[in-house]
Coordinates of C-alpha atoms (C1' of nucleotides) in Angstrom, one line a residue:
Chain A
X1 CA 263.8 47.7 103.3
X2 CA 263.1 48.5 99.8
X3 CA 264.8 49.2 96.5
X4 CA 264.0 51.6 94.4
X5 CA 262.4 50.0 91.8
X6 CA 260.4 48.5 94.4
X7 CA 259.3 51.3 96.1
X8 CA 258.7 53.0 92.6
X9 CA 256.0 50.1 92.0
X10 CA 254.7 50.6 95.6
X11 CA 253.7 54.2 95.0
X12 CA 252.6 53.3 91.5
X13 CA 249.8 51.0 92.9
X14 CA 249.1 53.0 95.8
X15 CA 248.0 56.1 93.8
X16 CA 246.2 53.7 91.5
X17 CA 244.7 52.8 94.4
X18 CA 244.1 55.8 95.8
X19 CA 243.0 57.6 92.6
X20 CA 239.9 55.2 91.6
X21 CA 240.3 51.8 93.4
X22 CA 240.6 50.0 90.6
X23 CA 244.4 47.9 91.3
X24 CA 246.8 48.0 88.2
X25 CA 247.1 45.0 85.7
X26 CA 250.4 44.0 85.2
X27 CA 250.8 45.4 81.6
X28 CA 249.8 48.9 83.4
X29 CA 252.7 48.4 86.0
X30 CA 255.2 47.5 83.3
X31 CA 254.4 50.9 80.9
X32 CA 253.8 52.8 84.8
X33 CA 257.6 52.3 85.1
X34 CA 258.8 52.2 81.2
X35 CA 259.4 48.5 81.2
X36 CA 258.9 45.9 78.4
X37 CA 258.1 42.9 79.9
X38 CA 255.8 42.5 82.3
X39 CA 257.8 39.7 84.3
X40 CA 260.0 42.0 86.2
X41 CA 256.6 43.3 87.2
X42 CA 255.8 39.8 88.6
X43 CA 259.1 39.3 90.3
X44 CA 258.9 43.2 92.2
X45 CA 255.2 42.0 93.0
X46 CA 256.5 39.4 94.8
X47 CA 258.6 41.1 96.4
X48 CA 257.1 43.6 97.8
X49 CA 254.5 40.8 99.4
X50 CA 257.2 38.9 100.8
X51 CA 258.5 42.1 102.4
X52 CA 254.5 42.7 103.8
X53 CA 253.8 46.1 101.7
X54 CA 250.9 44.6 99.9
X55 CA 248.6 41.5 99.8
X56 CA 247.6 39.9 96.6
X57 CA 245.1 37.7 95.5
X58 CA 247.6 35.4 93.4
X59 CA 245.7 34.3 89.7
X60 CA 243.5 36.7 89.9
X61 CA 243.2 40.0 87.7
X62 CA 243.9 43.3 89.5
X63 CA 243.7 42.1 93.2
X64 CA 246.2 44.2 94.5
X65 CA 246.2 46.1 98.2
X66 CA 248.8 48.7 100.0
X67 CA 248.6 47.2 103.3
X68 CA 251.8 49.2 104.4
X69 CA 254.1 52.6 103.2
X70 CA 257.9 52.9 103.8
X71 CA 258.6 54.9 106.7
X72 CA 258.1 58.7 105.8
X73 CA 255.9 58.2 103.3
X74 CA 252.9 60.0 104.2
X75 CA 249.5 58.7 103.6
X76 CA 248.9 61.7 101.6
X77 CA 250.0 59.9 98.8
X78 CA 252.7 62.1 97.3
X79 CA 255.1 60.0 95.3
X80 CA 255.9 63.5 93.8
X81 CA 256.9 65.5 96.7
X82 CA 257.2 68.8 96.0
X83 CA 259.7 71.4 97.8
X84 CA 257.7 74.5 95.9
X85 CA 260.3 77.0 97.9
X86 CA 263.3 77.1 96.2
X87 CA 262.4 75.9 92.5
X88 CA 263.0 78.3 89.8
X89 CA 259.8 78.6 87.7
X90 CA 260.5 81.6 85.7
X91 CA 257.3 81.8 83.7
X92 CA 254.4 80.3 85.7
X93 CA 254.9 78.9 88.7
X94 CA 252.9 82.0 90.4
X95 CA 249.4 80.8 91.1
X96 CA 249.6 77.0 92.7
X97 CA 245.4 76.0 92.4
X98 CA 244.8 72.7 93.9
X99 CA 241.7 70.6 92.6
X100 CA 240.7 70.9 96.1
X101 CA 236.9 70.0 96.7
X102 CA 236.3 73.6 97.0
X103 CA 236.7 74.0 93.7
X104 CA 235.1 71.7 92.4
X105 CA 232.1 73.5 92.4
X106 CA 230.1 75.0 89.8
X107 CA 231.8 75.8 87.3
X108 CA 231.2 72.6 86.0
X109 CA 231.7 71.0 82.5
X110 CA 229.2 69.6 80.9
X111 CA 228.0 65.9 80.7
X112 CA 227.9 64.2 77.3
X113 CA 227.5 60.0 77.3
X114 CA 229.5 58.2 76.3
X115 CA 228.3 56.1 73.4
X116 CA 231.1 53.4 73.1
X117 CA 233.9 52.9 71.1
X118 CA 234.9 53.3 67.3
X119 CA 237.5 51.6 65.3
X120 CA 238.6 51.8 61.9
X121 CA 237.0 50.0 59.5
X122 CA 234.8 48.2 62.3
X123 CA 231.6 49.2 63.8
X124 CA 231.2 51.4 66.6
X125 CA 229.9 49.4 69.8
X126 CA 226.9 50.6 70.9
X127 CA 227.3 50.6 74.2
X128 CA 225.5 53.6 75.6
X129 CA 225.2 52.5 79.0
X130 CA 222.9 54.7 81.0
X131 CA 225.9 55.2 83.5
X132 CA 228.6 56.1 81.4
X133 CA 229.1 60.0 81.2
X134 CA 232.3 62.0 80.7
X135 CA 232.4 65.5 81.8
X136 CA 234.1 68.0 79.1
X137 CA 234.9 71.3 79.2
X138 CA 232.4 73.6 77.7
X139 CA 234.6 75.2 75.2
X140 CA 235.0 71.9 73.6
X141 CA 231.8 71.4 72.4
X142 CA 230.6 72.0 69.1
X143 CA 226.6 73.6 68.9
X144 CA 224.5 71.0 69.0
X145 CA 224.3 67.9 70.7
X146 CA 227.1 65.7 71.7
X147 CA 228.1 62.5 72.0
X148 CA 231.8 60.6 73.2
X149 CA 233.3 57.9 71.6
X150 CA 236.4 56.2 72.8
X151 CA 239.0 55.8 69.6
X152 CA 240.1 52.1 69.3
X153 CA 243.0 51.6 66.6
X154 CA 245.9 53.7 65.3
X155 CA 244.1 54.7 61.7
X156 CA 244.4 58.5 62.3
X157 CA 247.7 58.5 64.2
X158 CA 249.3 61.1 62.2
X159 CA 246.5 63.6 63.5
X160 CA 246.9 62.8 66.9
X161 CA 244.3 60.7 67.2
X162 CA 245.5 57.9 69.3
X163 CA 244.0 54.6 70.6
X164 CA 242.3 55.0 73.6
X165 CA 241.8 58.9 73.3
X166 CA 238.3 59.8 73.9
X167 CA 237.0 62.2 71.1
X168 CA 233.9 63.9 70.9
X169 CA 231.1 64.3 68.4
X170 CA 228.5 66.5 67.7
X171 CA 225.6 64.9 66.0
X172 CA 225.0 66.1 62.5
X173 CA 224.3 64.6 59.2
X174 CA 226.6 66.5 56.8
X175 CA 229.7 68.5 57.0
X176 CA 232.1 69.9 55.3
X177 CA 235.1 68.8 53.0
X178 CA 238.1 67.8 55.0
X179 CA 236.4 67.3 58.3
X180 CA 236.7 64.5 60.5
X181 CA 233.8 62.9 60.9
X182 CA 231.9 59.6 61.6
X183 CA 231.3 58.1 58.8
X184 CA 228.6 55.2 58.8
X185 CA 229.5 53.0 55.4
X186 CA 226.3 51.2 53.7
X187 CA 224.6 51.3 57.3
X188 CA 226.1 49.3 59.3
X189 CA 230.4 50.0 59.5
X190 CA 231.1 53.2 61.3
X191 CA 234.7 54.6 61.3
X192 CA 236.5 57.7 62.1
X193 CA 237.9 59.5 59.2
X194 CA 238.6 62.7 57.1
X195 CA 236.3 63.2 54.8
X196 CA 236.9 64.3 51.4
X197 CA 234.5 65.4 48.8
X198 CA 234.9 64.1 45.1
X199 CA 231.9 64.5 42.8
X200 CA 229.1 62.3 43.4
X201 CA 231.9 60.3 45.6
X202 CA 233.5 61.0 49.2
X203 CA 236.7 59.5 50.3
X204 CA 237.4 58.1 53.8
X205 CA 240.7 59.0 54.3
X206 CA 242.5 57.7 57.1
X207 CA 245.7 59.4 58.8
X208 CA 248.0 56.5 58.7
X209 CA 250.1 55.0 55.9
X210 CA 249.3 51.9 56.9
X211 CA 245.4 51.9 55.8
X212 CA 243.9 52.9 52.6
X213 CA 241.6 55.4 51.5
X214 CA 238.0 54.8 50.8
X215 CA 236.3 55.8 48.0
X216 CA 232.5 55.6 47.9
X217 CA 229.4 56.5 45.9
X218 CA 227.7 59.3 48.3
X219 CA 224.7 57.5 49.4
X220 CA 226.3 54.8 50.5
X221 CA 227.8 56.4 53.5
X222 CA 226.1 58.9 56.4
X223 CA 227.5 60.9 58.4
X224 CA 226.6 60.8 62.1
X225 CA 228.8 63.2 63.3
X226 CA 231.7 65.6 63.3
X227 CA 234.6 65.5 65.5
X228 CA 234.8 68.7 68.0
X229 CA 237.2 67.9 70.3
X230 CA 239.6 65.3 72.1
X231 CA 240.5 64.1 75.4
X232 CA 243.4 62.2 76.4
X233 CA 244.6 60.9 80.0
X234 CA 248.3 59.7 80.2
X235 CA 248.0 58.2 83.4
Chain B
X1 CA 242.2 45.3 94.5
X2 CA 239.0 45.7 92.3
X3 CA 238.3 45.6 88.6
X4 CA 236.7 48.0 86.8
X5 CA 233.7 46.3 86.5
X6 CA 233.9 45.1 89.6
X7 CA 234.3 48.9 91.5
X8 CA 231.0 50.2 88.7
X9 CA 229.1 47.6 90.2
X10 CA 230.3 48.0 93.8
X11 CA 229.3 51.6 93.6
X12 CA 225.9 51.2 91.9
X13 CA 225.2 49.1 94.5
X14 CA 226.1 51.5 97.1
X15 CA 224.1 54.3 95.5
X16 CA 221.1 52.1 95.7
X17 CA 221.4 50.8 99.2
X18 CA 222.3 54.2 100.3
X19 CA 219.3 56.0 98.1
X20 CA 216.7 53.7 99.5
X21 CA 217.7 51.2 101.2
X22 CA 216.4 48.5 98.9
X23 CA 219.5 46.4 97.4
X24 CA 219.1 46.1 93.5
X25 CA 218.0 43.2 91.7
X26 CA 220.3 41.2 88.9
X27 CA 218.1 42.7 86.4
X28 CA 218.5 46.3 88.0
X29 CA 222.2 45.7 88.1
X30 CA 222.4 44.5 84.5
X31 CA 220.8 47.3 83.5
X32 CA 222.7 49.9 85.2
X33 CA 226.0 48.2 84.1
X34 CA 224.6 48.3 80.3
X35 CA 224.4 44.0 80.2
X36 CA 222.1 42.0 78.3
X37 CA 222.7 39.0 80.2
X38 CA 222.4 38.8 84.1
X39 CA 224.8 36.2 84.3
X40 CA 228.1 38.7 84.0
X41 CA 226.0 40.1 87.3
X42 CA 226.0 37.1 89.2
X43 CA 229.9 36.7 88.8
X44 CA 231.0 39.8 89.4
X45 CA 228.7 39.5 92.9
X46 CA 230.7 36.3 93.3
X47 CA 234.2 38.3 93.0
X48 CA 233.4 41.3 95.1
X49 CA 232.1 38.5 97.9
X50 CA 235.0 37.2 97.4
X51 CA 237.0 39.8 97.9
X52 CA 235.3 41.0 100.7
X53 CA 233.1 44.0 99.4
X54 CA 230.1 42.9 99.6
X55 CA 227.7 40.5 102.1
X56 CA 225.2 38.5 100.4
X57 CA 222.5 35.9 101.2
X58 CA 222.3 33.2 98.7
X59 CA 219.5 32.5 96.9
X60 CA 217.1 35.5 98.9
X61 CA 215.8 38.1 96.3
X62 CA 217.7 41.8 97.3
X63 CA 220.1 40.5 100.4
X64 CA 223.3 42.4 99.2
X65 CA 225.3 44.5 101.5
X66 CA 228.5 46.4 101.1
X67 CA 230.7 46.1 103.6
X68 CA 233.8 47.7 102.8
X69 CA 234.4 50.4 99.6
X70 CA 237.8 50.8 98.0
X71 CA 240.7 52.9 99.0
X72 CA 240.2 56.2 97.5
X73 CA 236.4 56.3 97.2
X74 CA 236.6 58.5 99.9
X75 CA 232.8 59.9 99.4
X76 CA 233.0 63.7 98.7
X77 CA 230.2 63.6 100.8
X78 CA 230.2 62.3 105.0
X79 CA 227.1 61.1 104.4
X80 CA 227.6 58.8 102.0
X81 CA 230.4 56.6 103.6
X82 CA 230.2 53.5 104.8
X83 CA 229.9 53.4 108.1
X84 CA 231.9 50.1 109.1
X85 CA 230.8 50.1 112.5
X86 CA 227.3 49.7 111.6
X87 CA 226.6 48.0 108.3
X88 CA 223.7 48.6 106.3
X89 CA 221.4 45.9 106.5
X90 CA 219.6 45.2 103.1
X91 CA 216.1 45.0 105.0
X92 CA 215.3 46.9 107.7
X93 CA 217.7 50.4 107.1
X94 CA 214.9 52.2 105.6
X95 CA 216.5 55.3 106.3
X96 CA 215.4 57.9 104.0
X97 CA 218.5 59.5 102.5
X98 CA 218.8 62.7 100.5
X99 CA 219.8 62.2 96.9
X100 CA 223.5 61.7 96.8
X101 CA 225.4 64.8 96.3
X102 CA 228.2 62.6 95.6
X103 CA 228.1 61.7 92.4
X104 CA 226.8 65.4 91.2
X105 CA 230.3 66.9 93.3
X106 CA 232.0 63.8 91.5
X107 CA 231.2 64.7 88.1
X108 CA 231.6 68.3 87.7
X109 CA 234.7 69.6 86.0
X110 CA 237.7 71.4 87.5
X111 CA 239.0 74.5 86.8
X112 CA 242.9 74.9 86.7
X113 CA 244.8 78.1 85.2
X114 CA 246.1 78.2 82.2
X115 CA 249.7 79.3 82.6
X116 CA 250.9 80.1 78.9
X117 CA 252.6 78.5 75.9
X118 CA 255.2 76.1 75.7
X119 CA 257.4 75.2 72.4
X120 CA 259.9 73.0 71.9
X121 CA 263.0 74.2 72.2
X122 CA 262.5 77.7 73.0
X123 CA 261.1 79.1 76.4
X124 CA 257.7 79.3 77.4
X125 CA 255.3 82.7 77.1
X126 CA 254.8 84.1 80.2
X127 CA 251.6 84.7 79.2
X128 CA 249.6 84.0 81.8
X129 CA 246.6 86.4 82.9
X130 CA 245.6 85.7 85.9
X131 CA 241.9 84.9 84.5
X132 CA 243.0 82.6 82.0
X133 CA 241.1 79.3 83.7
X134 CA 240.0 76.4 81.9
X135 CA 237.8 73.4 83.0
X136 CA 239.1 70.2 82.7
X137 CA 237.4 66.8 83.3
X138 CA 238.4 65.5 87.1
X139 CA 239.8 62.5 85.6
X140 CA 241.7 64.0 83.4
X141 CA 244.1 65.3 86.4
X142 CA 246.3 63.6 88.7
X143 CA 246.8 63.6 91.8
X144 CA 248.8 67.1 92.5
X145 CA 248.3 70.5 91.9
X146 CA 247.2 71.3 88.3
X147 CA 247.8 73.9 85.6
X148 CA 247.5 73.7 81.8
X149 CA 249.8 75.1 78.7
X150 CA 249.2 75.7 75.5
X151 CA 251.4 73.8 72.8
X152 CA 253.3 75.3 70.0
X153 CA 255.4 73.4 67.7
X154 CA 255.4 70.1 66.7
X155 CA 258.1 68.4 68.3
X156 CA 255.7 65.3 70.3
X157 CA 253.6 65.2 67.3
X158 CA 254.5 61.2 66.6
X159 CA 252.7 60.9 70.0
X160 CA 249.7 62.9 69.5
X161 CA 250.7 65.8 70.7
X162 CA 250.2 68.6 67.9
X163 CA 250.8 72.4 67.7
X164 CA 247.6 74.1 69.7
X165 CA 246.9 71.2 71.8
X166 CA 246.6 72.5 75.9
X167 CA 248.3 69.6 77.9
X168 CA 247.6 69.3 81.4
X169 CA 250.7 69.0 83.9
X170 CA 250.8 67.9 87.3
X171 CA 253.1 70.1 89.6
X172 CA 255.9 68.1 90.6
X173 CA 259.8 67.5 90.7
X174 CA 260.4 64.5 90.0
X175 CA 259.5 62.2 87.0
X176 CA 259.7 58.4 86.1
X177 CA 261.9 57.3 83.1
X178 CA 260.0 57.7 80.2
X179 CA 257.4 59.8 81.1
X180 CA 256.4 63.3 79.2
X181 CA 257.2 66.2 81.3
X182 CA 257.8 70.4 81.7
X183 CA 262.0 70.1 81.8
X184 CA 263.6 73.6 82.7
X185 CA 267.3 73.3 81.3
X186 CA 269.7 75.4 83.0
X187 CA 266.6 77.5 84.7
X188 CA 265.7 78.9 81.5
X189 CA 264.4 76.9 78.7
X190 CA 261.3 74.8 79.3
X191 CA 260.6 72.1 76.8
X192 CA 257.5 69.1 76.8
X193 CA 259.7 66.0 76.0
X194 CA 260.4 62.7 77.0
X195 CA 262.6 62.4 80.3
X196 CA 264.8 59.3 80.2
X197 CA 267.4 58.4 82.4
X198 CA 271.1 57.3 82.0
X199 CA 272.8 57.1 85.0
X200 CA 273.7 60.8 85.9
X201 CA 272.8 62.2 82.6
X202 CA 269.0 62.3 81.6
X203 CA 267.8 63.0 77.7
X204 CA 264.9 64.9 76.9
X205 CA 263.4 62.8 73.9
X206 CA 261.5 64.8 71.5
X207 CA 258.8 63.0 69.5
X208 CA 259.6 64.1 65.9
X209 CA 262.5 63.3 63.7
X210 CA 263.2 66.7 62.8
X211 CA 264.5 67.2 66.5
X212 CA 266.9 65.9 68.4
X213 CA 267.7 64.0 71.4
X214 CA 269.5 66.8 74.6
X215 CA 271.4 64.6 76.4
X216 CA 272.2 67.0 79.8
X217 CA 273.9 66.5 83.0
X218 CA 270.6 65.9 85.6
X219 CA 271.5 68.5 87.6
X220 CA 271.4 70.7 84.4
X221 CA 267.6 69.8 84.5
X222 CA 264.9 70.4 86.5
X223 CA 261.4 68.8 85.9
X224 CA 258.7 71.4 86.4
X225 CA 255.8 68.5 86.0
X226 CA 254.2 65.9 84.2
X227 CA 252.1 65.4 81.5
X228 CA 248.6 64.3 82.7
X229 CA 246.1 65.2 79.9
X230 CA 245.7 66.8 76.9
X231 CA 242.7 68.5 75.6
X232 CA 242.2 69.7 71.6
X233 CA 239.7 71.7 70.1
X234 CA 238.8 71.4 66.4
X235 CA 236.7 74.5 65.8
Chain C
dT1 C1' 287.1 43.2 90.8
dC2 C1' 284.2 39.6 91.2
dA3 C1' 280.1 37.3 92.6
dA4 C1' 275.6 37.8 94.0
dA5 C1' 271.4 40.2 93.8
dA6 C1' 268.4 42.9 91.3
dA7 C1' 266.5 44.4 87.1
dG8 C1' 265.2 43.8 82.4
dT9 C1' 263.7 41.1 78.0
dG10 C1' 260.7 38.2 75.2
dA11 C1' 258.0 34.4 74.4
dA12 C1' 255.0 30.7 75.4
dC13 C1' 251.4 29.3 78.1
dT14 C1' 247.5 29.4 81.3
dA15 C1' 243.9 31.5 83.6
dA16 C1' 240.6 35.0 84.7
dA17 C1' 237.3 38.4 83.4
dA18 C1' 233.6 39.7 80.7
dG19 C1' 229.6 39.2 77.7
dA20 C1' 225.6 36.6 75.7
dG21 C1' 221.6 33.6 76.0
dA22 C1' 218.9 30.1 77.6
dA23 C1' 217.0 27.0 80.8
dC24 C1' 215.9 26.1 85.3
dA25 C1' 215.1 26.6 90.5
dA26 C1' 213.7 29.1 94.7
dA27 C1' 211.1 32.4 97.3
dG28 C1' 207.3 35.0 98.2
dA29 C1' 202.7 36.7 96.9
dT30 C1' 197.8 36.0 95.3
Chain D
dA1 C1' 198.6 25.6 94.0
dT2 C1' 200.3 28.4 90.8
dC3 C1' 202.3 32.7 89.1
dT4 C1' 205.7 36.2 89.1
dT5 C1' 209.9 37.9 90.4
dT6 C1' 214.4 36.9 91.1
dG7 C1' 218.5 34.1 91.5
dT8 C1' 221.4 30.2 89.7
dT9 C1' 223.8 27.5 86.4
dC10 C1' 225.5 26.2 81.9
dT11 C1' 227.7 26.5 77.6
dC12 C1' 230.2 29.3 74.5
dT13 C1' 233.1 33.1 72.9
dT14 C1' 236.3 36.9 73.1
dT15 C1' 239.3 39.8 75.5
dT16 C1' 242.4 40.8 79.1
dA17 C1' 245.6 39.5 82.5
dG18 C1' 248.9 36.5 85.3
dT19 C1' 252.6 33.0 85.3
dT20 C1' 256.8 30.9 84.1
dC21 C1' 261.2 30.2 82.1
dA22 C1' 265.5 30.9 79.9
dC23 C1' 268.6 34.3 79.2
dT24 C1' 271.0 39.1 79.4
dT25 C1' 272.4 43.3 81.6
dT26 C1' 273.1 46.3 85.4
dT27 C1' 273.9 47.4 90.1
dT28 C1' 276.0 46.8 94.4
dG29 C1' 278.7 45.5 98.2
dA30 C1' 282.4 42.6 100.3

DNA sequence: TCAAAAAGTGAACTAAAAGAGAACAAAGAT
DNA sequence: ATCTTTGTTCTCTTTTAGTTCACTTTTTGA
């Protein structure tokens, strides 16, 4: 009934589904199976409607629904079926924990909000909804008190600070030479960089070739924060 | 089928009617969703009516009702379902509900173990204790069984992943072209890499010029899971 | 082994989603 | 009747997402 790219896309969107509810874009679909273009997307899509897997609300943004499975597939969602018995895991494949709801218990991380976003060289948008928390681990925060940020832009790439990593800050108005911190320039442009001590001047130094160094009188910039840790999701 | 805007609304909603029985106001919503402008509200009302979400009267103050909540929402908690048999009338289900314990169960963090180190290129330290746990963020998962690694070496480090970084990885066998996942060569030497396909060979992509592409027979290769999340530390 | 079907690319184009702000209209209360 | 609360509508802007087309490559089955 299906091919395999088309069943690939089916279990793509039904985890997406099932994960938060929230139906794919197209872009997502394309990267969710290593594609370039995004029309191949479109022509699976339709395919898999014609064929009466999903329903679709055609021009409109992430209106996607499983209305169907392939035979076999459980609705357990599994498009990585495991056969745990006779894998070969030399090193640690001895405890197998599953996030079950049971564990979810107590242990829990803590809340921080989540402030908005920050891009080099622009300011940070001060969102700060009411509703928007992330949950950390503990051991990722610094002493005091913390705040998230969502990284927009590729100026500290080469420390593995991606776009669309979520980092986290601990409030705090100075630190120390060569720490990343946020850096609010002559009040009002806040970006993340390294900062650098030099005199009566810091640098803003960034971690991609591609953007230049700043070089500043000291009182023209403030630090808000310090970066204690980093969170990335790859799905 | 929902955007994300769409689902944050359709869930505040919910947590309101379900709270107290009293359905929000634009205001309320614009406020909970961090708007300045009631406006955006009104829309999205308009797309998750039409979408089939929500019930609404027109023009009557409070006369929302959810009727259906996405795949996957699955409430942690029985008591905060939907109960499509018997709809929850904005006006007279004054039923007096306990807080929800959902979104308290919802945020709290996860614990998986911590199974040991893994390098590029060389096997992975069977370290593992069996205390070693960490907390992770629940979104920051996927959908499988769970464990975490340390990294050492700096093969992915053009994609952000550096030396000392613990990456979360999702049990499972099998892995999409072009995703980042545990790759056991000849059962005894796991590497993080990038698994790409080429007809019955498969090439473990390192992300760092230093190293090289292993192109390998697939049945040389077995995928011990897939890279979910990544958590760093800078203390 | 050849033709059809399926998959992949890239670009141009169009449309939807999202946010702001203001003015206005309707419903219900005093 | 008039005030307050709440919902509706408009215009405008930016960002994100869907559609289409022309063309290439790969896969598959007769």
């Amino acid at each position: 009934m299906l091919t395999a790219k088309q069943q690939q896309l089916l279990m793509f969107i039904n985890s997406r589904l099932k994960q938060d509810g929230i139906s794919p874009s197209f872009d997502e679909m394309k990267d969710a199976l290593g594609l370039k273009s995004k029309s191949g997307i479109h022509r699976l899509v339709g395919a898999l409607e014609e064929r009466g897997f999903i329903r679709r609300m055609t021009n409109r943004a992430r209106a996607l629904e499983v209305i169907k499975l392939p035979e076999g597939i459980g609705s357990t969602d599994s498009d990585t079926d495991v056969d745990p018995g006779n894998i070969v895991r030399p090193d640690f494949s001895k405890t197998q924990v599953k996030p079950s709801l049971a564990s979810v218990a107590m242990d829990s991380g803590v809340e921080i909000p989540l402030h908005g976003r920050i891009a080099a060289g622009t300011p940070i948008d001060a969102i700060e909804n009411a509703d928007s928390y992330i949950t950390v681990p503990p051991n990722l925060l610094g002493r005091g008190d913390c705040f998230a940020l969502e990284v927009s832009g590729d100026s500290m790439i080469e420390l593995g600070i991606m776009d669309g990593d979520t980092v986290v800050i601990e409030n705090c108005d100075t630190a120390r030479d060569g720490e990343i911190v946020v850096a609010l320039v002559d009040g009002e442009e806040a970006t993340l960089k390294t900062l650098k001590r030099q005199g009566g001047h810091v640098a803003l130094v960034p971690a991609n070739r591609d953007f230049d160094t700043q070089i500043l009188e000291a009182k023209r910039v403030r630090v808000q924060g310090r970066l204690v840790g980093l969170l990335r999701n790859y799905h």
